[in-house]
Every structure is written in structure tokens, then in C-alpha cells.
One Martini backbone bead per residue (centre of mass of N, CA, C, O) as a GRO file, in nm:
protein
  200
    1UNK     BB    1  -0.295  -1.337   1.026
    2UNK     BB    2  -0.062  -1.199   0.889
    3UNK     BB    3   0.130  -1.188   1.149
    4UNK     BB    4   0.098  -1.518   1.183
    5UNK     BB    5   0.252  -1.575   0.982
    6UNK     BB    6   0.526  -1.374   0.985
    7UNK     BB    7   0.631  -1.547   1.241
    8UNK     BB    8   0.652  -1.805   1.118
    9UNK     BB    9   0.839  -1.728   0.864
   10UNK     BB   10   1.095  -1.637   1.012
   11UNK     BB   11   1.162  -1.895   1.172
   12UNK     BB   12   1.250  -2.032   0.867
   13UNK     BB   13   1.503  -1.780   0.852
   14UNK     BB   14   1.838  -1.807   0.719
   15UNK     BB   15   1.860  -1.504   0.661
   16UNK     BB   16   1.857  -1.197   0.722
   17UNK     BB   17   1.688  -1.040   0.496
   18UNK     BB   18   1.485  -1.202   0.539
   19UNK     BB   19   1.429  -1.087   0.855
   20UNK     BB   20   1.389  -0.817   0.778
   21UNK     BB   21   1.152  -0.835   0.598
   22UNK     BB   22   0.961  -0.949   0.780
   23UNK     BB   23   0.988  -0.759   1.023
   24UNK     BB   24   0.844  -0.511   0.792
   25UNK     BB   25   0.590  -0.650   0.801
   26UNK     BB   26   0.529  -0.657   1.076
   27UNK     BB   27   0.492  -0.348   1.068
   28UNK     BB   28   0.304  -0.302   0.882
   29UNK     BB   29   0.101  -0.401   1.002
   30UNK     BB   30   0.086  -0.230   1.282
   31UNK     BB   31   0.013   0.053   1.113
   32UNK     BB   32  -0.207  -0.061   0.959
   33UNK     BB   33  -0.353  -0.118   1.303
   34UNK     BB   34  -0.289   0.154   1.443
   35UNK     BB   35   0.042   0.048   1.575
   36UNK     BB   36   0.304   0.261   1.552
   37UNK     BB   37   0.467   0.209   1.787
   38UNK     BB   38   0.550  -0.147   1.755
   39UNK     BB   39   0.655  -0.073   1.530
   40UNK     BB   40   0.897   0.108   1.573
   41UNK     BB   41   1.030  -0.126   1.776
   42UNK     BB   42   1.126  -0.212   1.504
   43UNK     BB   43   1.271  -0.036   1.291
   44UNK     BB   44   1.506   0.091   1.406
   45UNK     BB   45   1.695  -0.141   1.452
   46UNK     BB   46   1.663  -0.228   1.149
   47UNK     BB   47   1.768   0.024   1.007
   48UNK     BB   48   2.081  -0.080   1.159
   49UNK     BB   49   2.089  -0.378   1.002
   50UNK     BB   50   2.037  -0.276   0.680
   51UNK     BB   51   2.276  -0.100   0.627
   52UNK     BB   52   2.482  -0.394   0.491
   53UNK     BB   53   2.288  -0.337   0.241
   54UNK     BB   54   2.270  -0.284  -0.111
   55UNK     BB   55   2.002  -0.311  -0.102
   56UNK     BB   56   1.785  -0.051  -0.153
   57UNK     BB   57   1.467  -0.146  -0.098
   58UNK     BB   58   1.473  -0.196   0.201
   59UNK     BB   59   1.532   0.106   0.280
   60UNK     BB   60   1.258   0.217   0.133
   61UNK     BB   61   1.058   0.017   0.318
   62UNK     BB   62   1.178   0.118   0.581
   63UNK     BB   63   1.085   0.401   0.560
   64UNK     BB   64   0.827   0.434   0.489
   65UNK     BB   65   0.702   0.326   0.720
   66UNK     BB   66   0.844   0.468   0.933
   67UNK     BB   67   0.666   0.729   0.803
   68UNK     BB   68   0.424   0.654   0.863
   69UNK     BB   69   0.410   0.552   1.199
   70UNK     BB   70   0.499   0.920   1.226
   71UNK     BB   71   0.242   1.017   1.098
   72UNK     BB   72   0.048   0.859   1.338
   73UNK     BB   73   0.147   1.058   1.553
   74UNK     BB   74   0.234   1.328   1.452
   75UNK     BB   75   0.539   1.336   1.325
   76UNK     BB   76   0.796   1.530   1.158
   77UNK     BB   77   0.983   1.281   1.109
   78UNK     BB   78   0.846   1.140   0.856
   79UNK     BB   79   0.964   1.325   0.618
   80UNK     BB   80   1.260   1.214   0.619
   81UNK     BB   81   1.160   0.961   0.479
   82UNK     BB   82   1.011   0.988   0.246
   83UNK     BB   83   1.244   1.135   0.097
   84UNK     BB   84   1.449   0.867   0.131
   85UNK     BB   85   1.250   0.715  -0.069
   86UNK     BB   86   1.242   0.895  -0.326
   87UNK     BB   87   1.525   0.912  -0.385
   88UNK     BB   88   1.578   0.647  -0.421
   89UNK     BB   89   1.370   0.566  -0.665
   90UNK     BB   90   1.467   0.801  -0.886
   91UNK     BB   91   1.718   0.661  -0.902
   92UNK     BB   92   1.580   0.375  -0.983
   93UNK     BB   93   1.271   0.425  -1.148
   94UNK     BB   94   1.063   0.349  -0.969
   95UNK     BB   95   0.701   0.342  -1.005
   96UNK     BB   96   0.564   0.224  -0.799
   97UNK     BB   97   0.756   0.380  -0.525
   98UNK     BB   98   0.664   0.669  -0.633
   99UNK     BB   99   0.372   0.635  -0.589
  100UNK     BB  100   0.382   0.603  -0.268
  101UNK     BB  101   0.538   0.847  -0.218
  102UNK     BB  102   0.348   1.059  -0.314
  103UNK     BB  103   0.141   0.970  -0.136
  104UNK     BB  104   0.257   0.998   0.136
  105UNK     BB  105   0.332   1.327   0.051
  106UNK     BB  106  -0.001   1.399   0.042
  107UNK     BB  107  -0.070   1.314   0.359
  108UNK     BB  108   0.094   1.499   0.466
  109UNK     BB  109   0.051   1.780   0.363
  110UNK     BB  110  -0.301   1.796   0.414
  111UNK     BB  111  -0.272   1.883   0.752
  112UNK     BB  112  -0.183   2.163   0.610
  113UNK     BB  113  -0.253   2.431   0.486
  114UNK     BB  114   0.034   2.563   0.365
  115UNK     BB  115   0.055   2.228   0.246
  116UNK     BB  116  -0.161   2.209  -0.016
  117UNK     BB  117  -0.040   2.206  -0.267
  118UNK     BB  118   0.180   1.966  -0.224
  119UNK     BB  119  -0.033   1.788  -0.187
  120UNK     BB  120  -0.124   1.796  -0.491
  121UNK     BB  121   0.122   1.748  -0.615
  122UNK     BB  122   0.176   1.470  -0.470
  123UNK     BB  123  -0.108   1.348  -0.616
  124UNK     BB  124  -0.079   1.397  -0.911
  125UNK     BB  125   0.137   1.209  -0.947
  126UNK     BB  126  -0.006   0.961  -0.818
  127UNK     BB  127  -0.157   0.950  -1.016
  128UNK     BB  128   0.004   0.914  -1.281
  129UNK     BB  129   0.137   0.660  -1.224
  130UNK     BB  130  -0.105   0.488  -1.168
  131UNK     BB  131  -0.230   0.537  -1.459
  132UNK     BB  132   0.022   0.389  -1.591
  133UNK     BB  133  -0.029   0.133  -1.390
  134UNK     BB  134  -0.301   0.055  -1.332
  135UNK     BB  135  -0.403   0.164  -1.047
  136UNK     BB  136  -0.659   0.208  -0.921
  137UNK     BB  137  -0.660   0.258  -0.588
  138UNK     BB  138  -0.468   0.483  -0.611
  139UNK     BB  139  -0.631   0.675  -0.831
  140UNK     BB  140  -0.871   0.737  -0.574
  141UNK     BB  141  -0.670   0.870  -0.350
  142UNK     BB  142  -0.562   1.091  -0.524
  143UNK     BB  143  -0.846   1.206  -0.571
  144UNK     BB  144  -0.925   1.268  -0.353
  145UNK     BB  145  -0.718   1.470  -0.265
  146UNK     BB  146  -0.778   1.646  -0.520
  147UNK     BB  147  -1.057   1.740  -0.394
  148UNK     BB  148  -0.894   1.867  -0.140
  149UNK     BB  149  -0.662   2.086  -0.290
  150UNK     BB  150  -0.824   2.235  -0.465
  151UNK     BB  151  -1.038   2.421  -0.656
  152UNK     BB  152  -1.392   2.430  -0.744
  153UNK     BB  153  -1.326   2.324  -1.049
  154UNK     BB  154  -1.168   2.067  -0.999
  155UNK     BB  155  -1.274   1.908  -0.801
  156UNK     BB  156  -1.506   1.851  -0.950
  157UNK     BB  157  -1.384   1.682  -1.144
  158UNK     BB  158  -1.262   1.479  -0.978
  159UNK     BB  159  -1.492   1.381  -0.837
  160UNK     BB  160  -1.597   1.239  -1.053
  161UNK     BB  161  -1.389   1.079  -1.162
  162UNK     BB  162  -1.413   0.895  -0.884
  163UNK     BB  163  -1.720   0.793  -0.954
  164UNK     BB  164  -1.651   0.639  -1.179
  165UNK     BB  165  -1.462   0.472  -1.063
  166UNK     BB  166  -1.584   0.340  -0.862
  167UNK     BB  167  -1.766   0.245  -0.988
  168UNK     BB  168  -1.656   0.057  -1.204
  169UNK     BB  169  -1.506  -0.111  -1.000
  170UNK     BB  170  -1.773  -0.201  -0.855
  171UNK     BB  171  -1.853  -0.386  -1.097
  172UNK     BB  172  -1.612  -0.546  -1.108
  173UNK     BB  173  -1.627  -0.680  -0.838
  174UNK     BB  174  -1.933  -0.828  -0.910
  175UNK     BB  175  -1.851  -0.973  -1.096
  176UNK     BB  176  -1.604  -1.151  -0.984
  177UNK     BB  177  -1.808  -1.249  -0.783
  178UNK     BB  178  -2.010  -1.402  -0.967
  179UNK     BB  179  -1.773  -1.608  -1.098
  180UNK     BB  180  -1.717  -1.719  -0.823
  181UNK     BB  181  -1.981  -1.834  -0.751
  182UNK     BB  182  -2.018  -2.024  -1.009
  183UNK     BB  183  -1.752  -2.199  -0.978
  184UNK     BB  184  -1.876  -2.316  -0.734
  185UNK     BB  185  -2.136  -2.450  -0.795
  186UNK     BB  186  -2.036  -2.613  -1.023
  187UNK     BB  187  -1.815  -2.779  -0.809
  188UNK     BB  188  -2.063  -2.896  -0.641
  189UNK     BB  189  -2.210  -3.060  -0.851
  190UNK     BB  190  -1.968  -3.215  -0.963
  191UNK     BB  191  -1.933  -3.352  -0.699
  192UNK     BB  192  -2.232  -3.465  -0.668
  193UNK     BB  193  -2.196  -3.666  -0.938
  194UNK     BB  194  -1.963  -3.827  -0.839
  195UNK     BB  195  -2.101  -3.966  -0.586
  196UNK     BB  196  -2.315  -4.092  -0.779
  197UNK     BB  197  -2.156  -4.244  -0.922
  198UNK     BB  198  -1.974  -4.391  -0.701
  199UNK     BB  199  -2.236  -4.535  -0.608
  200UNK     BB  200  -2.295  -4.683  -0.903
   0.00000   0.00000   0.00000
């Protein structure tokens, strides 16, 4: 659905900078639907055309993207836009940019026995970040990497910490859950009383 939209909101794209963000947009849907060639072959030429915007963050967005797409394929070129992603972050002190960072540069790093330090290091980082932005999806992600990069009283304490906020998440989403269903059932029965006054 979001391809089918993103591709529709393009054709009424008046400005190259819109064209190249959605352009990018649906290369990260390609990415994260398992189909890397198809981003990539979106991407690279992308990457020659917003080289002329002086806004940063497009420049940093499509790094990550082509950086997962390449590290989907378990391509070492990955790692060099990741780095070219982080280094803009840092100058420019984004914090949701640098959480994003760090988390795949500890996804890259997890896959070799000889960079799990580094996964470990830049899963902490993505924890911190995540923590002071409070962002659960992401505090469980980094929490995952770092019980499988830690030692074994680490680990543990990590994974307790995960299956903790994992409940707690999941009690929030069941709340939330049943307070969307008590608001449709309150407005189905409104409208059927509606319906009867004004048959009356």
C-alpha cells in the first residue's frame, strides 16, 4: 500500500527535492520488503542527483537506506555509508539520526565474530539515544544486540531488561487496543441511535 501511495504522491511532485525524498521513500519500502537490487537501482542514481541540495538530512537518508540495501545483500559497502550517515549526524548533533546510526552500524558489526565489541558499542549508544528519546521499539532492538554481544552476566541483565519493557509495551498496545474498540462500539451505537431518532 505505502509503494502504491508513494508512487502516486511523486506524479504530483512539483520540485526535484519532493521527487528525490519520495523517490527515497520508496526505495526504503524495496529495502525493508527484502528487495535490495530494486532500492539499489533506485538509489544510486538518486544519490548523483540530490548531490546539488545543500540540505544534509536527504544526503544522510539516502546513506542509511543505500547502507541497509548493501548490507541485505552482506555487501562490505554497506559499512561506508553507514560511517558517511553518522559523520553528518554528529556535525549537524541529530539525535533520532544518530539512534538510527548507531543501530546499524551494530547490525553491520553483529555478523562477525571479531566486530562484536563494536556491535555491543554501538548498540549501547543506540540504547542511550533511544532511552533519553524514549523510544521503546528501538530501547528493545538495541537491548536484543546487546544480550547476544554482551558476556554472560551482562546478557542477562540485558535480556531481563527486554522481556520487562517487551511486557510493559505489549500491556500499553492492549490498552490501547481496547480503548480504540470501547470508541468504535460508543460510536456504532451512537450512530444506531441517531438512526432512530430519526426514523421518530
Amino acid at each position: 500500500k505505502s509503494l502504491q501511495y508513494y508512487k502516486k504522491a511523486r506524479q504530483y511532485a512539483d520540485h526535484d527535492f519532493a521527487k528525490i525524498t519520495l523517490e527515497n521513500n520508496i526505495a526504503a519500502v524495496y529495502t525493508l520488503s527484502n528487495e535490495p537490487k530494486k532500492a539499489l537501482a533506485i538509489l544510486i542514481p538518486l544519490e548523483q542527483r540530490a548531490k546539488h541540495f545543500k540540505d544534509t538530512k536527504i544526503h544522510t537518508k539516502i546513506s542509511n537506506i543505500i547502507g541497509l540495501a548493501y548490507l541485505k545483500l552482506n555487501d562490505a559497502r554497506s559499512l561506508d555509508y553507514f560511517l558517511k550517515g553518522l559523520r553528518i549526524r554528529q556535525a549537524e548533533n541529530d539525535h533520532y539520526g544518530l539512534m538510527d546510526c548507531y543501530a546499524h552500524l551494530a547490525n553491520y558489526y553483529k555478523v562477525n565474530r571479531k566486530t562484536i565489541p563494536l556491535a555491543n558499542k554501538y548498540a549501547l549508544k543506540s540504547y542511550d539515544e533511544a532511552t533519553q528519546l524514549g523510544v521503546t521499539e528501538e530501547r528493545l532492538k538495541a537491548l536484543k544486540i546487546l544480550a547476544t554481544t554482551s558476556s554472560d552476566e551482562d546478557s542477562n541483565r540485558y535480556l531481563e531488561s527486554y522481556f520487562k519493557l517487551n511486557d510493559s509495551l505489549t500491556s500499553v498496545k492492549q490498552k490501547n487496543k481496547n480503548q480504540f474498540a470501547k470508541i468504535k462500539y460508543d460510536f456504532s451505537e451512537q450512530m444506531e441511535q441517531n438512526q432512530k431518532l430519526k426514523a421518530q
